[in-house]
Structure formats: structure tokens, C-alpha cells
Amino acid sequence: DETLFYRLVMEHVAEMMPYIYTPTVGEACQQYGQIYMQPQGMYISIEEAGNVKKVLANWPGKEVDVVVITDGERILGLGDLGTYGMGIPVGKLNLYTACGGIHPSR
């Protein structure tokens, strides 16, 4: 339940931080492809060079306040995690939502 998650994080930021970011996010990234969840994030391949604007236009939401970008390399000293590195921007967006007041849909 997304509402409950953010309420818990907002009321207990210091206690929840280790669970939603460092150090837990490193392990979550290593297991990212094995964790069932709703699709999050957007992957842009090197083959899309020159077409990034067109790719970004495919994002379903039209009102976006924050974008976090990673190339998946050298994540927390774990090396190149490729697409499993998506846990880093997702974790950061969780923090921005809870601590910065940005609505999860934006």
C-alpha cells in the first residue's frame, strides 16, 4: 500500500532510511530483477542515441517534477549492475517523495 508506505516513512524518516536507501538499496539492486513489483522507471538503451526526446515522450505521465538518472555503473561499490541499478533512482525518488513532499505520481 503506497499510502501507508509513505506515511510510515514520513513519520519515521531516520528509522526507515536504512531500509529504503543505504545500505539496503545495494542488496535490493543486486536482487532487483527477482523482486516482484509494479513497473518503475524507464530504460534508455545506447541504441536510442539521438532519439532520447522521443523515448521520453513515451512516459505515461505528462506532469513530471523530478527525474533521477543513472547509468548503473559503480553502484555503491558493487560494480556495473546494468538494469538492476534501477533500484538507485527508485530509492532516491522514494526519499524525495517522503522528505520533499513530491507526490508519488509526479
N, CA, C and O of each residue as an XYZ file, in Angstrom:
424
protein
N       0.847     -1.169      0.000
C       0.000      0.000      0.000
C       0.896      1.238      0.000
O       1.585      1.522      0.980
N       0.874      1.958     -1.101
C       1.750      3.107     -1.277
C       1.477      4.210     -0.258
O       2.413      4.836      0.239
N       0.224      4.451      0.055
C      -0.124      5.495      1.016
C       0.444      5.174      2.389
O       1.033      6.035      3.041
N       0.267      3.945      2.820
C       0.791      3.517      4.120
C       2.317      3.587      4.141
O       2.905      4.019      5.132
N       2.958      3.162      3.049
C       4.414      3.206      2.956
C       4.925      4.625      3.184
O       5.796      4.840      4.027
N       4.394      5.593      2.443
C       4.875      6.961      2.564
C       4.519      7.569      3.912
O       5.286      8.372      4.443
N       3.392      7.210      4.466
C       3.030      7.712      5.799
C       4.038      7.223      6.823
O       4.495      7.996      7.665
N       4.388      5.944      6.757
C       5.357      5.364      7.676
C       6.718      6.037      7.518
O       7.354      6.398      8.508
N       7.160      6.203      6.288
C       8.462      6.831      6.043
C       8.464      8.280      6.514
O       9.429      8.725      7.136
N       7.407      9.016      6.230
C       7.353     10.423      6.620
C       7.360     10.600      8.132
O       7.933     11.564      8.639
N       6.734      9.688      8.849
C       6.666      9.800     10.303
C       7.900      9.242     11.006
O       8.136      9.543     12.176
N       8.692      8.429     10.299
C       9.853      7.779     10.911
C      11.041      7.793      9.953
O      11.643      6.752      9.688
N      11.373      8.966      9.438
C      12.405      9.076      8.409
C      13.731      8.468      8.866
O      14.298      7.635      8.159
N      14.224      8.861     10.008
C      15.540      8.385     10.466
C      15.564      6.867     10.610
O      16.534      6.218     10.218
N      14.503      6.306     11.170
C      14.459      4.852     11.364
C      14.289      4.090     10.049
O      14.807      2.983      9.903
N      13.575      4.672      9.106
C      13.285      3.993      7.843
C      14.378      4.153      6.793
O      14.473      3.344      5.870
N      15.198      5.181      6.924
C      16.220      5.468      5.920
C      17.078      4.243      5.574
O      17.279      3.975      4.389
N      17.587      3.497      6.545
C      18.418      2.334      6.182
C      17.662      1.265      5.396
O      18.284      0.458      4.705
N      16.349      1.247      5.488
C      15.562      0.237      4.774
C      15.256      0.645      3.338
O      15.122     -0.210      2.463
N      15.145      1.952      3.091
C      14.785      2.378      1.746
C      15.959      2.938      0.959
O      15.847      3.193     -0.240
N      17.089      3.128      1.641
C      18.270      3.572      0.904
C      19.493      2.878      1.491
O      19.417      1.693      1.815
N      20.594      3.560      1.636
C      21.832      2.933      2.085
C      21.647      2.398      3.502
O      21.162      3.138      4.357
N      22.009      1.153      3.792
C      22.746      0.189      2.978
C      21.863     -0.820      2.233
O      22.360     -1.563      1.387
N      20.581     -0.854      2.535
C      19.703     -1.889      1.974
C      19.561     -1.802      0.465
O      19.382     -2.827     -0.192
N      19.636     -0.601     -0.102
C      19.424     -0.439     -1.538
C      20.461     -1.211     -2.359
O      20.163     -1.651     -3.469
N      21.663     -1.379     -1.829
C      22.682     -2.156     -2.546
C      22.255     -3.598     -2.732
O      22.365     -4.150     -3.827
N      21.769     -4.208     -1.664
C      21.278     -5.585     -1.764
C      20.041     -5.647     -2.645
O      19.880     -6.584     -3.427
N      19.175     -4.662     -2.524
C      17.973     -4.633     -3.362
C      18.349     -4.549     -4.840
O      17.717     -5.193     -5.677
N      19.368     -3.765     -5.162
C      19.819     -3.661     -6.560
C      20.348     -4.999     -7.070
O      20.087     -5.383     -8.210
N      21.086     -5.700     -6.227
C      21.627     -6.994     -6.645
C      20.513     -7.993     -6.934
O      20.692     -8.910     -7.736
N      19.372     -7.819     -6.289
C      18.244     -8.730     -6.449
C      17.096     -8.118     -7.257
O      16.023     -8.713     -7.353
N      17.317     -6.940     -7.834
C      16.237     -6.144     -8.421
C      15.365     -6.934     -9.402
O      14.142     -6.803     -9.375
N      15.959     -7.727    -10.243
C      15.198     -8.482    -11.235
C      14.392     -9.623    -10.644
O      13.542    -10.199    -11.322
N      14.651     -9.958     -9.378
C      13.949    -11.060     -8.722
C      12.811    -10.586     -7.822
O      12.038    -11.396     -7.311
N      12.714     -9.276     -7.631
C      11.709     -8.711     -6.724
C      10.478     -8.334     -7.541
O      10.571     -7.537     -8.474
N       9.331     -8.901     -7.196
C       8.101     -8.563     -7.920
C       7.605     -7.203     -7.459
O       7.499     -6.944     -6.260
N       7.306     -6.346     -8.407
C       6.737     -5.040     -8.105
C       6.116     -4.472     -9.379
O       6.295     -5.004    -10.475
N       5.400     -3.402     -9.203
C       4.858     -2.703    -10.354
C       6.024     -2.129    -11.149
O       7.047     -1.768    -10.567
N       5.889     -2.041    -12.460
C       6.973     -1.456    -13.256
C       7.296     -0.040    -12.791
O       6.402      0.774    -12.557
N       8.578      0.234    -12.662
C       9.038      1.556    -12.255
C      10.225      1.933    -13.113
O      11.058      1.087    -13.439
N      10.303      3.164    -13.468
C      11.463      3.638    -14.193
C      11.356      3.434    -15.686
O      10.422      2.816    -16.197
N      12.343      3.974    -16.361
C      12.410      3.877    -17.811
C      13.852      3.570    -18.185
O      14.784      4.204    -17.690
N      14.021      2.609    -19.050
C      15.344      2.239    -19.524
C      15.553      2.839    -20.905
O      14.693      2.727    -21.779
N      16.695      3.472    -21.092
C      17.042      4.032    -22.392
C      18.323      3.354    -22.847
O      19.357      3.460    -22.188
N      18.255      2.674    -23.946
C      19.374      1.917    -24.492
C      20.308      2.821    -25.286
O      19.906      3.877    -25.774
N      21.550      2.393    -25.407
C      22.524      3.128    -26.224
C      22.047      3.220    -27.671
O      22.407      4.151    -28.392
N      21.236      2.249    -28.092
C      20.703      2.282    -29.454
C      19.742      3.454    -29.666
O      19.410      3.790    -30.802
N      19.300      4.069    -28.576
C      18.374      5.202    -28.658
C      19.097      6.538    -28.767
O      18.458      7.590    -28.743
N      20.420      6.508    -28.885
C      21.177      7.760    -29.022
C      20.594      8.573    -30.176
O      20.395      8.064    -31.279
N      20.330      9.826    -29.898
C      19.737     10.693    -30.906
C      18.216     10.698    -30.864
O      17.585     11.532    -31.513
N      17.610      9.770    -30.101
C      16.153      9.670    -30.023
C      15.629      9.784    -28.598
O      14.482      9.422    -28.335
N      16.442     10.278    -27.682
C      16.056     10.297    -26.274
C      14.781     11.101    -26.047
O      13.921     10.677    -25.275
N      14.644     12.225    -26.688
C      13.430     13.036    -26.518
C      12.187     12.241    -26.919
O      11.160     12.303    -26.243
N      12.283     11.510    -28.000
C      11.159     10.689    -28.471
C      10.861      9.560    -27.474
O       9.698      9.260    -27.204
N      11.896      8.946    -26.937
C      11.715      7.878    -25.945
C      11.047      8.434    -24.691
O      10.109      7.832    -24.168
N      11.523      9.572    -24.211
C      10.944     10.182    -23.011
C       9.480     10.560    -23.208
O       8.708     10.549    -22.249
N       9.091     10.890    -24.419
C       7.704     11.240    -24.710
C       6.765     10.058    -24.496
O       5.551     10.241    -24.400
N       7.318      8.844    -24.421
C       6.504      7.650    -24.186
C       6.146      7.442    -22.721
O       5.348      6.560    -22.402
N       6.726      8.243    -21.819
C       6.395      8.103    -20.404
C       4.907      8.386    -20.231
O       4.409      9.373    -20.772
N       4.175      7.535    -19.482
C       2.720      7.684    -19.407
C       2.247      8.955    -18.711
O       1.181      9.472    -19.046
N       3.009      9.471    -17.754
C       2.606     10.684    -17.054
C       3.087     11.919    -17.785
O       4.199     11.940    -18.311
N       2.269     12.934    -17.821
C       2.651     14.167    -18.513
C       3.118     15.240    -17.537
O       3.743     16.219    -17.946
N       2.821     15.066    -16.256
C       3.244     16.031    -15.244
C       4.347     15.383    -14.413
O       4.076     14.583    -13.517
N       5.586     15.737    -14.719
C       6.749     15.155    -14.054
C       7.516     16.277    -13.375
O       7.859     17.272    -14.013
N       7.788     16.121    -12.075
C       8.518     17.135    -11.325
C       9.987     16.785    -11.132
O      10.832     17.675    -11.044
N      10.292     15.497    -11.066
C      11.656     15.066    -10.758
C      12.040     13.888    -11.635
O      11.236     12.988    -11.878
N      13.274     13.906    -12.104
C      13.835     12.796    -12.855
C      15.179     12.449    -12.217
O      15.993     13.337    -11.962
N      15.412     11.170    -11.960
C      16.699     10.706    -11.453
C      17.283      9.777    -12.500
O      16.626      8.835    -12.943
N      18.509     10.044    -12.891
C      19.140      9.289    -13.971
C      20.390      8.590    -13.456
O      21.160      9.164    -12.685
N      20.585      7.361    -13.881
C      21.802      6.618    -13.555
C      22.218      5.798    -14.759
O      21.385      5.409    -15.578
N      23.495      5.542    -14.858
C      23.955      4.645    -15.920
C      24.188      3.239    -15.369
O      24.623      2.348    -16.097
N      23.898      3.044    -14.078
C      24.006      1.720    -13.477
C      25.425      1.292    -13.147
O      25.633      0.165    -12.699
N      26.398      2.153    -13.354
C      27.791      1.789    -13.099
C      28.211      2.137    -11.677
O      27.717      3.096    -11.084
N      29.120      1.349    -11.149
C      29.768      1.603     -9.865
C      28.777      1.929     -8.758
O      29.025      2.839     -7.967
N      27.697      1.232     -8.682
C      26.688      1.496     -7.669
C      27.166      0.970     -6.327
O      27.367     -0.231     -6.147
N      27.342      1.878     -5.402
C      27.737      1.554     -4.035
C      28.916      0.592     -3.974
O      28.988     -0.261     -3.089
N      29.827      0.733     -4.911
C      30.994     -0.141     -4.939
C      30.699     -1.553     -5.404
O      31.548     -2.436     -5.281
N      29.499     -1.780     -5.939
C      29.105     -3.124     -6.377
C      29.455     -3.378     -7.837
O      29.329     -4.504     -8.318
N      29.887     -2.354     -8.534
C      30.196     -2.513     -9.955
C      29.009     -2.183    -10.828
O      28.021     -1.609    -10.370
N      29.116     -2.550    -12.086
C      28.074     -2.264    -13.066
C      26.926     -3.247    -12.880
O      27.076     -4.439    -13.150
N      25.791     -2.756    -12.424
C      24.625     -3.613    -12.200
C      23.660     -3.596    -13.378
O      22.632     -4.272    -13.347
N      23.979     -2.839    -14.406
C      23.103     -2.784    -15.568
C      21.702     -2.347    -15.185
O      21.526     -1.388    -14.434
N      20.714     -3.047    -15.699
C      19.323     -2.661    -15.427
C      18.935     -2.868    -13.970
O      17.968     -2.269    -13.498
N      19.671     -3.702    -13.255
C      19.384     -3.883    -11.826
C      19.687     -2.612    -11.032
O      19.256     -2.479     -9.887
N      20.419     -1.688    -11.628
C      20.718     -0.418    -10.977
C      19.514      0.490    -10.825
O      19.618      1.546    -10.200
N      18.378      0.108    -11.379
C      17.167      0.931    -11.281
C      16.761      1.157     -9.823
O      16.056      2.119     -9.520
N      17.191      0.295     -8.939
C      16.869      0.479     -7.521
C      17.392      1.788     -6.957
O      16.802      2.336     -6.026
N      18.487      2.298     -7.503
C      19.050      3.557     -7.010
C      18.116      4.734     -7.289
O      17.746      5.432     -6.345
N      17.717      4.989     -8.537
C      16.800      6.116     -8.747
C      15.441      5.910     -8.082
O      14.835      6.875     -7.615
N      14.957      4.679     -8.030
C      13.678      4.420     -7.368
C      13.798      4.752     -5.881
O      12.905      5.379     -5.311
N      14.904      4.332     -5.246
C      15.120      4.644     -3.832
C      15.227      6.139     -3.591
O      14.681      6.656     -2.616
N      15.934      6.840     -4.482
C      16.047      8.289     -4.339
C      14.692      8.963     -4.483
O      14.368      9.885     -3.735
N      13.904      8.503     -5.443
C      12.575      9.094     -5.622
C      11.680      8.823     -4.415
O      10.842      9.658     -4.072
N      11.844      7.673     -3.768
C      11.105      7.408     -2.530
C      11.452      8.447     -1.470
O      10.570      8.955     -0.777
N      12.739      8.761     -1.348
C      13.171      9.771     -0.378
C      12.643     11.151     -0.743
O      12.179     11.887      0.128
N      12.709     11.511     -2.026
C      12.217     12.820     -2.459
C      10.725     12.944     -2.193
O      10.240     14.015     -1.827
N      10.009     11.864     -2.377
C       8.569     11.874     -2.129
C       8.286     12.057     -0.649
O       7.495     12.916     -0.259
N       8.938     11.245      0.175
C       8.672     11.289      1.612
C       9.216     12.551      2.270
O       8.541     13.155      3.102
N      10.418     12.950      1.908
C      11.067     14.077      2.580
C      10.841     15.413      1.884
O      10.876     16.462      2.526
N      10.611     15.379      0.584
C      10.470     16.622     -0.161
C       9.050     16.975     -0.517
O       8.789     18.042     -1.072
N       8.127     16.084     -0.200
C       6.727     16.379     -0.452
C       6.297     16.274     -1.900
O       5.283     16.855     -2.287
N       7.056     15.536     -2.713
C       6.689     15.370     -4.112
C       5.715     14.206     -4.222
O       5.997     13.116     -3.725
N       4.594     14.419     -4.854
C       3.581     13.383     -4.978
C       4.163     12.191     -5.765
O       4.842     12.394     -6.772
N       3.901     10.950     -5.312
C       4.475      9.766     -5.983
C       4.151      9.655     -7.472
O       4.936      9.085     -8.229
N       3.036     10.176     -7.893
C       2.669     10.062     -9.315
C       3.415     11.067    -10.181
O       3.331     10.996    -11.407
N       4.136     11.992     -9.580
C       4.825     13.035    -10.355
C       6.309     12.806    -10.343
O       7.058     13.580    -10.940
